Tab-separated table of C-alpha atoms in Angstrom:
chain	number	residue	atom	x	y	z
A	1	MET	CA	31.977	-0.141	-11.530
A	2	ASN	CA	32.050	2.137	-14.461
A	3	THR	CA	28.816	4.181	-13.901
A	4	PRO	CA	27.384	6.088	-10.681
A	5	LEU	CA	25.146	4.204	-8.621
A	6	HIS	CA	22.709	6.933	-8.611
A	7	THR	CA	22.184	9.530	-11.439
A	8	ASN	CA	21.513	12.313	-9.253
A	9	GLN	CA	24.333	11.692	-6.641
A	10	HIS	CA	25.401	15.196	-6.188
A	11	HIS	CA	21.963	16.916	-5.450
A	12	GLN	CA	20.069	16.578	-2.181
A	13	ASN	CA	16.672	14.840	-2.267
A	14	SER	CA	14.420	13.267	0.478
A	15	ASN	CA	14.294	10.230	-1.727
A	16	PHE	CA	17.446	8.174	-2.728
A	17	GLY	CA	17.876	5.026	-4.529
A	18	PHE	CA	20.149	2.696	-6.456
A	19	ALA	CA	20.227	-1.048	-7.451
A	20	LEU	CA	22.797	-3.719	-7.854
A	21	ALA	CA	22.979	-7.082	-9.536
A	22	ASP	CA	23.557	-9.124	-6.461
A	23	SER	CA	22.253	-8.604	-2.872
A	24	ALA	CA	24.997	-10.469	-1.257
A	25	VAL	CA	27.475	-7.564	-1.638
A	26	LEU	CA	25.229	-5.740	0.943
A	27	ALA	CA	25.047	-8.464	3.472
A	28	GLU	CA	27.572	-6.869	5.763
A	29	THR	CA	26.863	-3.322	4.932
A	30	LYS	CA	26.418	-0.731	7.811
A	31	LEU	CA	24.331	2.488	7.814
A	32	VAL	CA	26.906	5.080	9.215
A	33	LEU	CA	25.720	8.183	10.811
A	34	SER	CA	28.455	10.818	11.282
A	35	HIS	CA	28.609	14.256	13.052
A	36	PRO	CA	31.367	16.642	11.986
A	37	GLU	CA	32.067	17.602	15.565
A	38	ASP	CA	31.989	14.141	17.003
A	39	THR	CA	34.738	11.532	16.232
A	40	ASN	CA	32.331	8.880	17.107
A	41	GLU	CA	30.536	7.106	14.348
A	42	PHE	CA	27.261	5.112	14.768
A	43	GLN	CA	27.211	1.887	12.725
A	44	LEU	CA	23.833	0.243	12.259
A	45	ASP	CA	23.413	-3.107	10.506
A	46	ILE	CA	21.101	-2.967	7.483
A	47	ASP	CA	20.741	-6.677	7.450
A	48	PRO	CA	21.242	-8.222	10.988
A	49	GLN	CA	20.029	-11.580	10.005
A	50	ARG	CA	22.131	-11.757	6.818
A	51	ARG	CA	19.194	-12.520	4.503
A	52	LEU	CA	20.932	-10.485	1.641
A	53	LYS	CA	23.523	-13.355	1.339
A	54	ASP	CA	20.916	-15.457	-0.695
A	55	GLY	CA	21.690	-13.210	-3.885
A	56	ARG	CA	18.966	-11.687	-5.800
A	57	LYS	CA	18.641	-8.326	-7.732
A	58	VAL	CA	18.416	-5.618	-4.986
A	59	SER	CA	17.088	-2.142	-5.014
A	60	VAL	CA	17.926	0.232	-2.251
A	61	VAL	CA	15.448	3.006	-1.179
A	62	ALA	CA	16.245	5.565	1.354
A	63	GLN	CA	13.527	8.107	2.186
A	64	HIS	CA	13.326	11.044	4.595
A	65	MET	CA	9.666	11.255	5.516
A	66	ASP	CA	7.553	13.321	7.900
A	67	ALA	CA	5.888	9.950	9.136
A	68	PRO	CA	6.722	6.277	8.753
A	69	LEU	CA	5.270	4.124	5.805
A	70	ASP	CA	2.695	1.538	7.216
A	71	ARG	CA	4.266	-1.805	7.273
A	72	GLN	CA	1.344	-3.354	5.403
A	73	ASP	CA	1.590	-0.820	2.800
A	74	ALA	CA	5.389	-1.471	2.309
A	75	ILE	CA	4.416	-5.303	1.805
A	76	ILE	CA	2.080	-4.186	-0.944
A	77	ILE	CA	4.730	-1.952	-2.619
A	78	TYR	CA	7.853	-3.926	-2.058
A	79	GLY	CA	6.851	-7.499	-1.304
A	80	GLU	CA	6.995	-10.008	1.500
A	81	GLU	CA	8.958	-8.734	4.596
A	82	LEU	CA	12.045	-10.587	5.180
A	83	GLY	CA	13.517	-8.675	8.014
A	84	PHE	CA	13.067	-5.563	10.117
A	85	ALA	CA	14.997	-3.372	12.398
A	86	GLN	CA	14.371	0.082	13.914
A	87	TYR	CA	16.843	2.340	15.774
A	88	THR	CA	16.495	5.628	17.672
A	89	VAL	CA	19.173	8.171	16.523
A	90	ALA	CA	20.121	11.783	17.404
A	91	LEU	CA	20.863	13.916	14.420
A	92	GLN	CA	22.137	17.386	13.918
A	93	PRO	CA	21.727	19.819	10.925
A	94	ASP	CA	25.154	18.716	9.562
A	95	SER	CA	24.885	14.950	10.324
A	96	THR	CA	25.618	12.637	7.363
A	97	CYS	CA	24.432	9.154	6.492
A	98	SER	CA	26.128	6.660	4.290
A	99	LEU	CA	26.242	2.984	3.322
A	100	THR	CA	29.514	1.033	3.764
A	101	PRO	CA	31.196	-1.197	3.161
A	102	ILE	CA	29.791	-2.636	-0.091
A	103	GLU	CA	31.767	-5.559	-1.638
A	104	GLY	CA	33.332	-4.485	-4.966
A	105	ILE	CA	32.657	-0.658	-4.327
A	106	ASP	CA	35.570	1.251	-2.858
A	107	HIS	CA	33.870	4.223	-1.369
A	108	PRO	CA	30.822	4.950	0.824
A	109	ILE	CA	27.441	5.707	-0.686
A	110	MET	CA	26.151	8.952	0.766
A	111	LEU	CA	22.567	9.145	1.327
A	112	ASN	CA	22.196	12.957	0.211
A	113	TRP	CA	19.028	13.695	2.271
A	114	GLY	CA	19.960	17.396	3.035
A	115	ASP	CA	20.051	19.122	6.234
A	116	PHE	CA	18.337	17.845	9.290
A	117	ALA	CA	16.317	19.647	11.903
A	118	GLU	CA	18.127	18.999	15.178
A	119	GLY	CA	16.495	16.252	17.242
A	120	GLU	CA	15.564	12.734	17.794
A	121	TYR	CA	14.634	10.388	14.918
A	122	GLU	CA	13.575	6.945	14.168
A	123	LEU	CA	15.481	5.078	11.553
A	124	ARG	CA	13.548	1.958	10.019
A	125	ILE	CA	15.158	-0.492	7.823
A	126	SER	CA	13.148	-3.368	6.388
A	127	LEU	CA	13.978	-6.068	3.713
A	128	HIS	CA	11.417	-7.149	1.176
A	129	VAL	CA	11.241	-9.580	-1.847
A	130	LYS	CA	8.738	-9.414	-4.535
A	131	THR	CA	7.867	-12.358	-6.415
A	132	PRO	CA	5.926	-12.894	-9.702
A	133	ARG	CA	2.331	-13.534	-9.236
A	134	ILE	CA	2.678	-16.852	-11.454
A	135	ALA	CA	4.407	-18.269	-8.466
A	136	GLU	CA	1.127	-18.166	-6.361
A	137	GLY	CA	-0.053	-21.110	-8.293
A	138	PRO	CA	1.697	-24.459	-9.191
A	139	LEU	CA	4.875	-24.417	-11.053
A	140	GLU	CA	6.816	-26.660	-13.331
A	141	PRO	CA	10.167	-27.679	-12.213
A	142	GLU	CA	11.741	-25.509	-14.788
A	143	GLN	CA	9.770	-22.448	-13.619
A	144	HIS	CA	11.109	-22.380	-10.046
A	145	ALA	CA	14.741	-21.256	-11.221
A	146	MET	CA	12.866	-18.700	-13.581
A	147	VAL	CA	10.970	-17.212	-10.563
A	148	LYS	CA	14.051	-17.146	-8.275
A	149	TYR	CA	15.909	-15.218	-11.221
A	150	ALA	CA	12.881	-12.743	-11.275
A	151	GLN	CA	12.640	-12.075	-7.669
A	152	VAL	CA	13.692	-8.495	-6.534
A	153	VAL	CA	14.885	-7.693	-3.059
A	154	THR	CA	14.425	-4.166	-1.885
A	155	VAL	CA	16.135	-2.634	1.180
A	156	VAL	CA	13.743	0.149	2.442
A	157	ILE	CA	15.488	2.706	4.679
A	158	CYS	CA	13.076	5.160	6.268
A	159	LEU	CA	14.076	8.131	8.502
A	160	PHE	CA	11.403	10.174	10.264
A	161	PRO	CA	10.856	12.109	13.453
A	162	ALA	CA	10.646	10.250	16.615
A	163	GLU	CA	7.337	12.039	17.510
A	164	ALA	CA	5.646	10.676	14.506
A	165	LEU	CA	6.052	7.236	15.754
A	166	HIS	CA	4.517	8.244	19.104
A	167	LEU	CA	1.639	9.844	17.255
A	168	GLN	CA	1.234	6.501	14.993
A	169	MET	CA	1.038	4.403	18.017
A	170	ASN	CA	-1.839	6.348	19.203
A	171	THR	CA	-3.982	6.225	16.181
A	172	ALA	CA	-5.376	3.352	14.211
A	173	PRO	CA	-3.481	1.988	11.406
A	174	GLU	CA	-4.071	3.728	8.033
A	175	ASN	CA	-2.800	1.163	5.497
A	176	VAL	CA	-4.356	2.219	2.179
A	177	TRP	CA	-2.520	0.206	-0.467
A	178	THR	CA	-4.007	-3.254	-1.439
A	179	ARG	CA	-2.939	-5.898	-3.771
A	180	GLU	CA	-4.874	-4.251	-6.655
A	181	ASN	CA	-2.507	-1.223	-6.468
A	182	HIS	CA	0.601	-3.303	-7.404
A	183	VAL	CA	0.904	-6.246	-9.554
A	184	PHE	CA	4.389	-7.916	-10.395
A	185	ASP	CA	4.662	-10.434	-13.062
A	186	SER	CA	5.543	-11.131	-16.828
A	187	TYR	CA	3.313	-11.075	-19.788
A	188	GLY	CA	5.482	-12.387	-22.602
A	189	SER	CA	6.669	-10.529	-25.698
A	190	GLY	CA	3.207	-9.583	-26.800
A	191	GLY	CA	2.717	-7.243	-23.980
A	192	PHE	CA	-0.374	-6.761	-22.126
A	193	ILE	CA	-3.773	-4.600	-22.252
A	194	LEU	CA	-5.522	-3.054	-19.349
A	195	ALA	CA	-9.224	-3.445	-19.813
A	196	ASP	CA	-12.630	-3.192	-18.277
A	197	LEU	CA	-13.363	-6.683	-19.558
A	198	PRO	CA	-17.156	-6.592	-19.216
A	199	ARG	CA	-17.553	-3.368	-21.106
A	200	MET	CA	-14.937	-4.330	-23.646
A	201	ALA	CA	-16.499	-7.699	-24.273
A	202	LYS	CA	-19.960	-6.123	-24.834
A	203	ARG	CA	-18.593	-3.598	-27.232
A	204	VAL	CA	-16.440	-6.120	-29.181
A	205	GLU	CA	-19.743	-8.275	-29.645
A	206	ASP	CA	-21.372	-5.093	-30.807
A	207	LEU	CA	-18.685	-4.314	-33.300
A	208	ILE	CA	-17.812	-7.866	-34.744
A	209	GLY	CA	-20.362	-10.086	-33.503
A	210	SER	CA	-20.541	-13.070	-31.172
A	211	GLY	CA	-18.493	-16.323	-31.504
A	212	ASN	CA	-14.883	-17.054	-31.323
A	213	HIS	CA	-12.468	-14.338	-32.626
A	214	ASN	CA	-8.651	-13.793	-32.854
A	215	LEU	CA	-8.362	-10.232	-31.721
A	216	ILE	CA	-4.745	-9.843	-32.404
A	217	GLU	CA	-5.658	-10.404	-36.172
A	218	GLN	CA	-8.668	-8.074	-35.880
A	219	PHE	CA	-6.713	-5.463	-34.254
A	220	SER	CA	-4.059	-5.634	-37.181
A	221	GLU	CA	-6.636	-5.822	-39.933
A	222	GLY	CA	-9.099	-3.156	-39.091
A	223	ASP	CA	-10.417	-0.314	-36.877
A	224	LEU	CA	-11.218	-2.325	-33.918
A	225	SER	CA	-8.401	-1.319	-31.754
A	226	ASP	CA	-8.688	2.272	-32.508
A	227	THR	CA	-12.339	2.197	-31.640
A	228	LEU	CA	-11.776	0.444	-28.146
A	229	LEU	CA	-8.875	2.861	-27.526
A	230	GLU	CA	-11.043	5.874	-28.377
A	231	GLU	CA	-13.923	4.865	-26.244
A	232	GLY	CA	-11.637	4.223	-23.134
A	233	LEU	CA	-12.338	0.613	-23.098
A	234	MET	CA	-8.539	-0.580	-23.155
A	235	ALA	CA	-5.093	0.612	-22.793
A	236	ILE	CA	-2.217	-1.309	-24.575
A	237	ALA	CA	1.512	-1.981	-24.140
A	238	TRP	CA	1.827	-3.836	-27.416
A	239	GLY	CA	5.088	-5.726	-27.832
A	240	VAL	CA	7.309	-5.510	-24.675
A	241	THR	CA	10.714	-7.069	-23.964
A	242	PRO	CA	9.889	-10.313	-22.187
A	243	TRP	CA	10.674	-9.452	-18.415
A	244	CYS	CA	9.040	-9.308	-15.102
A	245	TYR	CA	7.998	-5.924	-14.366
A	246	SER	CA	5.846	-4.101	-11.761
A	247	ILE	CA	2.455	-2.206	-12.541
A	248	TYR	CA	1.866	0.358	-9.939
A	249	SER	CA	-1.339	2.406	-9.516
A	250	ALA	CA	-1.422	4.379	-6.222
A	251	PRO	CA	-4.613	4.657	-4.421
A	252	ASP	CA	-4.366	8.275	-4.046
A	253	GLU	CA	-2.287	11.426	-4.841
A	254	HIS	CA	-0.251	11.331	-1.426
A	255	SER	CA	0.495	7.654	-1.890
A	256	ARG	CA	2.072	8.310	-5.325
A	257	THR	CA	4.801	10.474	-3.524
A	258	ILE	CA	6.073	7.230	-1.955
A	259	LEU	CA	6.972	5.999	-5.539
A	260	SER	CA	9.621	8.483	-5.685
A	261	VAL	CA	10.978	9.332	-9.171
A	262	ASP	CA	14.622	8.929	-7.803
A	263	LYS	CA	13.861	5.343	-6.709
A	264	LEU	CA	12.509	4.281	-10.104
A	265	GLY	CA	14.486	6.441	-12.547
A	266	ASP	CA	14.962	10.145	-13.195
A	267	GLU	CA	12.412	10.475	-16.056
A	268	PRO	CA	10.164	7.936	-17.646
A	269	GLN	CA	11.734	5.795	-20.298
A	270	THR	CA	8.611	6.143	-22.335
A	271	THR	CA	5.025	7.453	-21.736
A	272	GLY	CA	1.590	6.142	-22.938
A	273	ILE	CA	-1.535	8.331	-22.977
A	274	TYR	CA	-5.101	6.719	-23.111
A	275	ARG	CA	-8.835	7.377	-22.460
A	276	VAL	CA	-10.297	5.562	-19.709
A	277	HIS	CA	-14.064	4.940	-19.386
A	278	PRO	CA	-15.344	7.397	-16.687
A	279	GLU	CA	-17.148	4.522	-14.830
A	280	SER	CA	-14.156	2.088	-15.118
A	281	LYS	CA	-12.394	1.944	-11.789
A	282	ARG	CA	-10.663	-1.581	-11.968
A	283	LEU	CA	-8.907	-2.795	-15.099
A	284	ASN	CA	-7.766	-6.527	-15.840
A	285	ILE	CA	-4.371	-7.052	-17.027
A	286	VAL	CA	-4.436	-9.465	-19.932
A	287	PRO	CA	-1.524	-10.882	-21.884
A	288	VAL	CA	-1.783	-9.840	-25.581
A	289	ASN	CA	-1.314	-13.354	-26.642
A	290	GLU	CA	-4.531	-14.331	-24.873
A	291	LEU	CA	-6.560	-12.178	-27.116
A	292	ALA	CA	-6.315	-14.812	-29.808
A	293	TYR	CA	-8.807	-16.725	-27.899
A	294	TRP	CA	-11.595	-14.289	-27.520
A	295	PRO	CA	-14.039	-14.414	-25.723
A	296	SER	CA	-12.799	-17.726	-23.693
A	297	CYS	CA	-9.974	-15.472	-22.483
A	298	THR	CA	-12.357	-13.268	-20.702
A	299	GLU	CA	-13.526	-15.960	-18.366
A	300	LYS	CA	-10.038	-16.301	-16.637
A	301	ALA	CA	-9.253	-14.820	-13.450
A	302	TRP	CA	-6.719	-12.108	-14.587
A	303	PRO	CA	-5.005	-9.701	-11.979
A	304	VAL	CA	-6.778	-6.467	-11.482
A	305	ILE	CA	-5.355	-3.098	-10.980
A	306	ASP	CA	-7.247	-0.181	-9.387
A	307	VAL	CA	-7.217	3.205	-11.247
A	308	ALA	CA	-8.246	5.597	-8.671
A	309	GLY	CA	-9.686	9.061	-9.637
A	310	GLU	CA	-12.543	10.637	-11.493
A	311	GLY	CA	-11.051	11.795	-14.861
A	312	GLU	CA	-10.778	10.159	-18.375
A	313	THR	CA	-7.021	10.448	-18.917
A	314	LEU	CA	-4.853	7.563	-18.097
A	315	ARG	CA	-1.100	8.016	-18.113
A	316	MET	CA	1.348	4.934	-18.205
A	317	ASP	CA	4.863	5.898	-17.387
A	318	LEU	CA	7.578	3.128	-17.805
A	319	TYR	CA	10.418	3.804	-15.529
A	320	VAL	CA	13.620	1.441	-15.705
A	321	GLN	CA	16.194	1.258	-12.920
A	322	ILE	CA	19.354	-0.371	-13.598
A	323	CYS	CA	20.842	-3.052	-11.361
A	324	GLU	CA	24.639	-2.236	-11.540
A	325	SER	CA	27.014	-5.001	-12.331
A	326	VAL	CA	28.718	-6.449	-9.146
A	327	ASN	CA	30.242	-9.701	-8.292
A	328	GLY	CA	30.525	-10.730	-11.940
A	329	LEU	CA	27.056	-10.500	-12.659
A	330	HIS	CA	25.703	-8.247	-15.640
A	331	GLU	CA	23.572	-5.294	-14.935
A	332	ASN	CA	19.705	-6.042	-15.044
A	333	PRO	CA	16.886	-3.583	-15.624
A	334	LEU	CA	14.021	-3.133	-12.988
A	335	PRO	CA	11.220	-1.898	-14.956
A	336	SER	CA	7.944	-0.469	-13.358
A	337	PHE	CA	4.959	0.921	-15.094
A	338	VAL	CA	3.159	3.567	-13.240
A	339	LEU	CA	-0.273	4.492	-13.956
A	340	THR	CA	-1.841	7.847	-13.000
A	341	ARG	CA	-5.355	8.914	-13.666
A	342	SER	CA	-6.323	12.583	-14.312
A	343	GLU	CA	-9.176	14.932	-14.989
A	344	GLY	CA	-10.499	15.516	-18.463
A	345	GLN	CA	-10.082	13.602	-21.769
A	346	PRO	CA	-6.726	13.127	-23.458
A	347	GLU	CA	-6.107	15.404	-26.408
A	348	VAL	CA	-4.389	12.499	-28.233
A	349	ILE	CA	-4.210	8.985	-27.629
A	350	ILE	CA	-0.621	7.618	-27.512
A	351	PRO	CA	-0.247	3.810	-27.066
A	352	LEU	CA	2.887	2.160	-26.126
A	353	ILE	CA	4.147	-0.072	-28.792
A	354	ASP	CA	7.264	-2.104	-29.195
A	355	VAL	CA	8.442	-1.183	-25.669
A	356	VAL	CA	12.062	-2.157	-25.246
A	357	ILE	CA	13.124	-2.755	-21.780
A	358	VAL	CA	16.472	-4.349	-22.513
A	359	ASP	CA	18.459	-4.467	-25.724
């Protein structure tokens, strides 16, 4: 392996992440807890049922939190739960946590969470797999292999004070993420638009009349796309490397902290800025190629993404985490578009155009 597993491997952070091209290399990995004054190490299985042997792209997310992530929220964020284990551990200020062995990597991966307050903690490890939405319907035989290739396994390691678990057990669950906060799918080389379709359809009819239209041609020949963007009726990612990617829109500001920058990548690869209509709270995700069949495409059941907040500015950040090459498999990107709504109107609209996820 020629590159570090984590771009910030030397700094301390409550969120830590890396990704590999093949989950099988983690099937025998332990999470090792060490204390400098104690020669005994605690070795905890991250995958007791060896689910990781069925190789997939894998992301490892390690978070030191004040309270555990609700299990239903974790399923929305990371996908179907494949396995779950929880351990009670005692930590000291100078305790260390690492992952080892990892096949093909000759050194432990340190989880640089920083100093701990001495005490009892819960260490929760869950395995998840996210699958493209297309697999929820009938598939052609050749699509099954494509879906398997697109699936992403996530190992979620969550450390939190033991008293937080006791508090959670005595309160009602507060899961806040829904299916409309995360969509994982592929939209082809044309990219996608986010649109309040009823409002957009009415405005398109006002501007170019009723009847059948090819909006792709209309966008390239006139001012229609500029008008729709300026009026906050759509946001576009026009021309995207064909790939499966997540589109996240956290339900509130606190929930956004779960989507840690370290997990997704240090900085956005690119950012789009859009206006969103003040009354639009739910946007349809429509593949650009479908716009050639307007307005019939508006009658289809497209996925919906919630855009929480009251402002008229919508930011779309593209983060790309790289699955490092292992087991002879080439590195692979894990792209995520993260939507954030904020107060006020944008000073300038910056649409995403010709988005390159992988060369």
